[in-house]
Tab-separated table of C-alpha atoms in Angstrom:
chain	number	residue	atom	x	y	z
C	293	UNK	CA	-29.441	-45.854	-143.254
C	294	UNK	CA	-28.021	-48.125	-146.150
C	295	UNK	CA	-24.677	-50.019	-145.553
C	296	UNK	CA	-22.832	-52.425	-147.503
C	297	UNK	CA	-24.220	-55.854	-147.086
C	298	UNK	CA	-20.936	-57.533	-145.695
C	299	UNK	CA	-20.644	-54.887	-143.346
C	300	UNK	CA	-24.206	-55.558	-141.982
C	301	UNK	CA	-23.579	-59.287	-141.953
C	302	UNK	CA	-20.334	-58.751	-140.074
C	303	UNK	CA	-22.084	-56.529	-137.346
C	304	UNK	CA	-24.754	-59.078	-136.886
C	305	UNK	CA	-22.172	-61.829	-136.088
C	306	UNK	CA	-22.875	-63.851	-139.178
C	307	UNK	CA	-19.222	-63.875	-140.406
C	308	UNK	CA	-16.301	-61.654	-140.998
C	309	UNK	CA	-16.501	-59.135	-143.783
C	310	UNK	CA	-14.201	-61.459	-145.849
C	311	UNK	CA	-16.312	-64.404	-145.145
C	312	UNK	CA	-19.443	-62.418	-145.712
C	313	UNK	CA	-18.546	-61.431	-149.302
C	314	UNK	CA	-18.229	-65.077	-150.112
C	315	UNK	CA	-21.764	-65.778	-148.639
C	316	UNK	CA	-22.967	-62.905	-150.776
C	317	UNK	CA	-21.291	-64.149	-153.941
C	318	UNK	CA	-22.718	-67.715	-153.306
C	319	UNK	CA	-26.123	-66.412	-153.503
C	320	UNK	CA	-27.146	-67.077	-149.933
C	321	UNK	CA	-28.370	-63.604	-148.895
C	322	UNK	CA	-31.852	-61.981	-149.936
C	323	UNK	CA	-33.040	-58.473	-149.301
C	324	UNK	CA	-36.804	-58.279	-148.967
C	325	UNK	CA	-37.035	-61.712	-150.558
C	326	UNK	CA	-34.764	-61.024	-153.660
C	327	UNK	CA	-31.490	-62.592	-153.738
C	328	UNK	CA	-28.455	-60.030	-153.665
C	329	UNK	CA	-25.219	-61.548	-155.005
C	330	UNK	CA	-23.288	-58.717	-156.035
C	331	UNK	CA	-20.337	-57.072	-153.710
C	332	UNK	CA	-21.080	-53.449	-152.944
C	333	UNK	CA	-24.896	-53.856	-152.770
C	334	UNK	CA	-26.453	-52.034	-149.857
C	335	UNK	CA	-29.381	-52.412	-147.555
C	336	UNK	CA	-30.892	-50.652	-144.673
C	337	UNK	CA	-30.820	-52.990	-141.673
C	338	UNK	CA	-33.657	-51.097	-139.875
C	339	UNK	CA	-36.143	-51.180	-142.535
C	340	UNK	CA	-35.186	-54.140	-144.980
C	341	UNK	CA	-35.480	-57.984	-144.192
C	342	UNK	CA	-32.119	-59.531	-144.635
C	343	UNK	CA	-31.793	-63.232	-144.528
C	344	UNK	CA	-28.912	-65.646	-144.827
C	345	UNK	CA	-29.951	-69.198	-145.628
C	346	UNK	CA	-33.584	-68.159	-145.164
C	347	UNK	CA	-32.952	-66.988	-141.654
C	348	UNK	CA	-33.423	-63.375	-140.780
C	349	UNK	CA	-30.496	-61.475	-139.193
C	350	UNK	CA	-30.734	-58.721	-136.531
C	351	UNK	CA	-28.258	-55.925	-136.043
C	352	UNK	CA	-28.277	-54.869	-132.467
C	353	UNK	CA	-29.043	-51.234	-131.875
C	354	UNK	CA	-27.267	-51.326	-128.615
C	355	UNK	CA	-24.007	-53.056	-128.431
C	356	UNK	CA	-22.619	-54.285	-125.141
C	357	UNK	CA	-19.555	-56.295	-124.359
C	358	UNK	CA	-19.504	-58.337	-121.019
C	359	UNK	CA	-16.718	-59.596	-118.906
C	360	UNK	CA	-17.917	-63.098	-117.151
C	361	UNK	CA	-15.978	-64.942	-114.582
C	362	UNK	CA	-17.009	-68.461	-115.995
C	363	UNK	CA	-17.166	-71.285	-113.569
C	364	UNK	CA	-16.397	-74.710	-114.070
C	365	UNK	CA	-19.240	-76.972	-115.259
C	366	UNK	CA	-20.577	-74.380	-117.955
C	367	UNK	CA	-20.671	-74.889	-121.625
C	368	UNK	CA	-19.380	-71.976	-123.730
C	369	UNK	CA	-22.179	-72.180	-126.450
C	370	UNK	CA	-25.654	-70.790	-126.743
C	371	UNK	CA	-27.124	-74.225	-126.413
C	372	UNK	CA	-26.189	-77.929	-125.258
C	373	UNK	CA	-27.762	-81.105	-126.454
C	374	UNK	CA	-26.918	-82.803	-123.286
C	375	UNK	CA	-28.965	-80.194	-121.174
C	376	UNK	CA	-25.834	-78.967	-119.457
C	377	UNK	CA	-25.680	-75.214	-118.013
C	378	UNK	CA	-24.593	-72.705	-120.584
C	379	UNK	CA	-22.605	-69.447	-120.143
C	380	UNK	CA	-25.613	-67.145	-120.849
C	381	UNK	CA	-27.590	-68.807	-117.966
C	382	UNK	CA	-25.421	-66.609	-115.705
C	383	UNK	CA	-26.434	-63.241	-117.409
C	384	UNK	CA	-29.326	-62.628	-115.229
C	385	UNK	CA	-31.015	-58.812	-116.005
C	386	UNK	CA	-29.152	-58.843	-119.456
C	387	UNK	CA	-31.562	-58.055	-122.138
C	388	UNK	CA	-29.439	-58.064	-125.074
C	389	UNK	CA	-28.863	-61.299	-126.747
C	390	UNK	CA	-25.173	-61.895	-126.411
C	391	UNK	CA	-22.614	-64.696	-127.536
C	392	UNK	CA	-19.196	-65.692	-126.459
C	393	UNK	CA	-16.066	-64.328	-128.085
C	394	UNK	CA	-14.184	-67.791	-128.313
C	395	UNK	CA	-14.283	-70.511	-125.973
C	396	UNK	CA	-13.367	-71.977	-122.677
C	397	UNK	CA	-13.894	-75.705	-122.422
C	398	UNK	CA	-16.471	-77.220	-119.737
C	399	UNK	CA	-13.728	-77.592	-117.019
C	400	UNK	CA	-11.924	-74.423	-117.459
C	401	UNK	CA	-12.775	-71.439	-115.387
C	402	UNK	CA	-12.092	-67.654	-115.757
C	403	UNK	CA	-12.409	-64.565	-118.004
C	404	UNK	CA	-14.927	-64.892	-120.913
C	405	UNK	CA	-16.018	-62.036	-123.160
C	406	UNK	CA	-19.532	-62.008	-124.585
C	407	UNK	CA	-21.090	-59.427	-127.093
C	408	UNK	CA	-23.872	-58.640	-129.338
C	409	UNK	CA	-21.215	-56.830	-131.727
C	410	UNK	CA	-20.453	-59.229	-134.463
C	411	UNK	CA	-17.818	-57.281	-136.112
C	412	UNK	CA	-15.785	-56.882	-132.925
C	413	UNK	CA	-16.463	-60.711	-131.980
C	414	UNK	CA	-15.002	-61.757	-135.619
C	415	UNK	CA	-12.163	-59.246	-135.348
C	416	UNK	CA	-10.882	-60.611	-132.017
C	417	UNK	CA	-11.135	-64.112	-132.787
C	418	UNK	CA	-9.197	-63.686	-136.206
C	419	UNK	CA	-5.860	-65.543	-135.507
C	420	UNK	CA	-3.789	-62.734	-137.208
C	421	UNK	CA	-4.488	-60.302	-134.384
C	422	UNK	CA	-2.631	-62.559	-131.922
C	423	UNK	CA	-4.590	-61.289	-128.776
C	424	UNK	CA	-2.563	-62.363	-125.442
C	425	UNK	CA	-4.637	-64.550	-123.204
C	426	UNK	CA	-3.261	-65.312	-119.715
C	427	UNK	CA	-3.837	-68.419	-117.651
C	428	UNK	CA	-3.132	-69.646	-114.201
C	429	UNK	CA	-2.563	-73.403	-114.094
C	430	UNK	CA	-2.299	-75.666	-111.077
C	431	UNK	CA	-0.416	-78.836	-111.782
C	432	UNK	CA	0.340	-81.852	-109.767
C	433	UNK	CA	3.696	-82.101	-108.255
C	434	UNK	CA	6.645	-79.801	-108.956
C	435	UNK	CA	7.442	-78.016	-112.248
C	436	UNK	CA	11.032	-78.331	-113.717
C	437	UNK	CA	12.884	-75.529	-115.329
C	438	UNK	CA	13.084	-78.092	-118.394
C	439	UNK	CA	9.526	-78.238	-118.659
C	440	UNK	CA	8.977	-74.419	-118.469
C	441	UNK	CA	11.633	-74.150	-121.006
C	442	UNK	CA	9.799	-76.403	-123.428
C	443	UNK	CA	6.719	-74.458	-122.979
C	444	UNK	CA	8.251	-71.406	-123.506
C	445	UNK	CA	9.959	-72.480	-126.728
C	446	UNK	CA	6.709	-74.216	-127.918
C	447	UNK	CA	5.691	-77.687	-127.957
C	448	UNK	CA	4.721	-80.250	-130.839
C	449	UNK	CA	1.073	-81.214	-130.634
C	450	UNK	CA	-0.991	-83.413	-132.905
C	451	UNK	CA	-2.149	-80.107	-134.961
C	452	UNK	CA	1.365	-78.788	-135.134
C	453	UNK	CA	4.070	-76.774	-133.158
C	454	UNK	CA	2.554	-74.075	-130.870
C	455	UNK	CA	3.952	-70.748	-130.930
C	456	UNK	CA	6.338	-69.568	-128.214
C	457	UNK	CA	4.546	-68.857	-124.942
C	458	UNK	CA	5.327	-66.772	-121.942
C	459	UNK	CA	5.647	-69.007	-118.919
C	460	UNK	CA	6.673	-68.471	-115.328
C	461	UNK	CA	6.386	-70.125	-111.744
C	462	UNK	CA	3.840	-68.662	-109.398
C	463	UNK	CA	3.857	-70.819	-106.243
C	464	UNK	CA	4.715	-74.173	-105.221
C	465	UNK	CA	3.541	-76.580	-102.139
C	466	UNK	CA	4.268	-80.138	-101.543
C	467	UNK	CA	1.788	-81.548	-103.539
C	468	UNK	CA	0.887	-78.730	-106.361
C	469	UNK	CA	2.486	-76.038	-108.364
C	470	UNK	CA	1.140	-72.870	-110.066
C	471	UNK	CA	2.349	-71.600	-113.190
C	472	UNK	CA	1.387	-68.617	-115.390
C	473	UNK	CA	1.072	-69.243	-119.245
C	474	UNK	CA	0.448	-66.571	-121.811
C	475	UNK	CA	-0.432	-67.642	-125.517
C	476	UNK	CA	-1.954	-65.964	-128.438
C	477	UNK	CA	-3.216	-68.880	-130.378
C	478	UNK	CA	-6.901	-70.209	-129.850
C	479	UNK	CA	-6.691	-73.925	-130.351
C	480	UNK	CA	-8.828	-76.350	-128.783
C	481	UNK	CA	-7.836	-77.060	-125.127
C	482	UNK	CA	-4.516	-75.655	-126.033
C	483	UNK	CA	-3.048	-74.950	-122.544
C	484	UNK	CA	-4.121	-78.364	-121.223
C	485	UNK	CA	-2.601	-80.189	-124.308
C	486	UNK	CA	0.781	-78.192	-123.944
C	487	UNK	CA	0.964	-79.026	-120.103
C	488	UNK	CA	0.321	-82.810	-121.178
C	489	UNK	CA	3.040	-82.649	-123.767
C	490	UNK	CA	5.683	-81.998	-121.216
C	491	UNK	CA	4.516	-84.376	-118.900
C	492	UNK	CA	2.433	-82.047	-116.536
C	493	UNK	CA	-1.154	-83.076	-115.065
C	494	UNK	CA	-3.206	-80.182	-114.893
C	495	UNK	CA	-5.539	-79.909	-111.785
C	496	UNK	CA	-7.030	-76.617	-112.374
C	497	UNK	CA	-6.984	-73.891	-115.117
C	498	UNK	CA	-8.308	-70.541	-115.057
C	499	UNK	CA	-7.895	-67.843	-117.733
C	500	UNK	CA	-7.117	-64.509	-115.792
C	501	UNK	CA	-6.465	-62.052	-118.561
C	502	UNK	CA	-7.481	-61.307	-122.100
C	503	UNK	CA	-5.259	-58.742	-123.603
C	504	UNK	CA	-5.342	-55.779	-120.860
C	505	UNK	CA	-8.439	-56.917	-119.321
C	506	UNK	CA	-8.104	-58.899	-116.141
C	507	UNK	CA	-10.678	-60.872	-114.100
C	508	UNK	CA	-9.835	-58.748	-111.057
C	509	UNK	CA	-12.041	-59.574	-107.773
C	510	UNK	CA	-15.009	-61.003	-109.685
C	511	UNK	CA	-16.292	-64.206	-108.288
C	512	UNK	CA	-17.159	-67.354	-110.265
C	513	UNK	CA	-20.717	-66.559	-111.932
C	514	UNK	CA	-20.366	-62.844	-111.663
C	515	UNK	CA	-19.849	-60.478	-114.527
C	516	UNK	CA	-19.497	-56.703	-115.575
C	517	UNK	CA	-20.267	-54.590	-118.707
C	518	UNK	CA	-17.119	-53.153	-120.425
C	519	UNK	CA	-16.987	-49.273	-120.448
C	520	UNK	CA	-17.070	-47.791	-123.887
C	521	UNK	CA	-13.255	-46.757	-123.489
C	522	UNK	CA	-12.268	-50.386	-122.743
C	523	UNK	CA	-14.122	-51.519	-125.990
C	524	UNK	CA	-12.240	-48.855	-127.880
C	525	UNK	CA	-8.974	-49.733	-126.478
C	526	UNK	CA	-9.601	-53.297	-127.462
C	527	UNK	CA	-10.388	-52.044	-131.103
C	528	UNK	CA	-7.106	-49.914	-131.470
C	529	UNK	CA	-5.081	-53.048	-130.366
C	530	UNK	CA	-6.489	-55.209	-133.075
C	531	UNK	CA	-6.746	-52.702	-135.748
C	532	UNK	CA	-3.150	-51.567	-135.167
C	533	UNK	CA	-1.030	-51.955	-138.208
C	534	UNK	CA	-3.991	-53.037	-140.350
C	535	UNK	CA	-4.750	-49.791	-142.007
C	536	UNK	CA	-8.274	-49.640	-140.805
C	537	UNK	CA	-9.601	-47.103	-138.413
C	538	UNK	CA	-11.590	-48.417	-135.327
C	539	UNK	CA	-15.269	-47.973	-136.119
C	540	UNK	CA	-17.269	-46.107	-133.353
C	541	UNK	CA	-18.060	-48.466	-130.615
C	542	UNK	CA	-21.809	-47.970	-130.452
C	543	UNK	CA	-21.341	-49.563	-126.927
C	544	UNK	CA	-23.727	-48.205	-124.290
C	545	UNK	CA	-22.735	-47.723	-120.826
C	546	UNK	CA	-24.762	-50.195	-118.493
C	547	UNK	CA	-25.035	-50.704	-114.918
C	548	UNK	CA	-24.374	-54.381	-113.806
C	549	UNK	CA	-27.503	-55.885	-112.015
C	550	UNK	CA	-27.503	-56.129	-108.303
C	551	UNK	CA	-27.697	-59.871	-108.356
C	552	UNK	CA	-25.951	-61.190	-111.640
C	553	UNK	CA	-24.881	-64.581	-110.478
C	554	UNK	CA	-26.403	-67.547	-108.140
C	555	UNK	CA	-23.972	-66.531	-105.710
C	556	UNK	CA	-21.059	-69.098	-104.896
C	557	UNK	CA	-22.327	-71.329	-107.761
C	558	UNK	CA	-18.791	-71.524	-109.230
C	559	UNK	CA	-17.324	-74.948	-108.895
C	560	UNK	CA	-13.829	-74.092	-109.514
C	561	UNK	CA	-12.359	-76.537	-106.867
C	562	UNK	CA	-10.242	-74.558	-104.258
C	563	UNK	CA	-6.784	-73.925	-104.064
C	564	UNK	CA	-6.881	-70.403	-105.146
C	565	UNK	CA	-8.534	-66.933	-104.733
C	566	UNK	CA	-10.590	-65.978	-107.650
C	567	UNK	CA	-9.394	-62.456	-107.909
C	568	UNK	CA	-5.926	-62.868	-106.116
C	569	UNK	CA	-2.706	-64.949	-105.982
C	570	UNK	CA	-3.239	-68.598	-106.340
C	571	UNK	CA	-2.545	-70.761	-103.234
C	572	UNK	CA	-0.538	-74.047	-103.751
């Protein structure tokens, strides 16, 4: 079935629809060897050979979304020039070629979504949708009300003022404290930099929530497939108020492989239960 080229590029994860339009206008797209540089042009992703900058694109027939507990010590990329482990190494038994929605840095653990649905990935990562992301943060020493107040109001970083965050104390011990921080921005190492800006030293950082999705009782390295209704709920969230109706998910129900992880391979450091309340 023929579809607009910008939609095909978006579904393949090449770019958002708006960015795909520019790629087409720049003459970077070919269909069956012929340059197509007009918006509104259509192609059949099942029968036509579509390339961007000479590289063929593939639109996944069966779209999946995976919720992974990323351990510390894994890169959120598709390859690493230094040869460090990457998150897709953990997806044993997954046949689809999926890629991360956003990133968690090497020393951060927790909830990471991966998918082969390019349009969904681009939509969720777009800053205009302000998807809440919740973190549990263990810091050295005690946290003052003044520090919590500054984080809540927003702090000045080298790339500008952060948006207000939701911050609350969780637990406290003699040497460490746990706080929860919820943000909707996606800047590089943002939570760590926010804490450093108010004088807090981060010992452990774990993303525990992405919008309504929670990490639950997953252990480091384990994962599960999202159910179609969960994907639909995500889409309704990001399309709300945009005037666009959620596209049918195309998500297939999948059973998680019986041995999805290396078992206890996570190197998150101690001091908290992966699915429960952190210990100080």
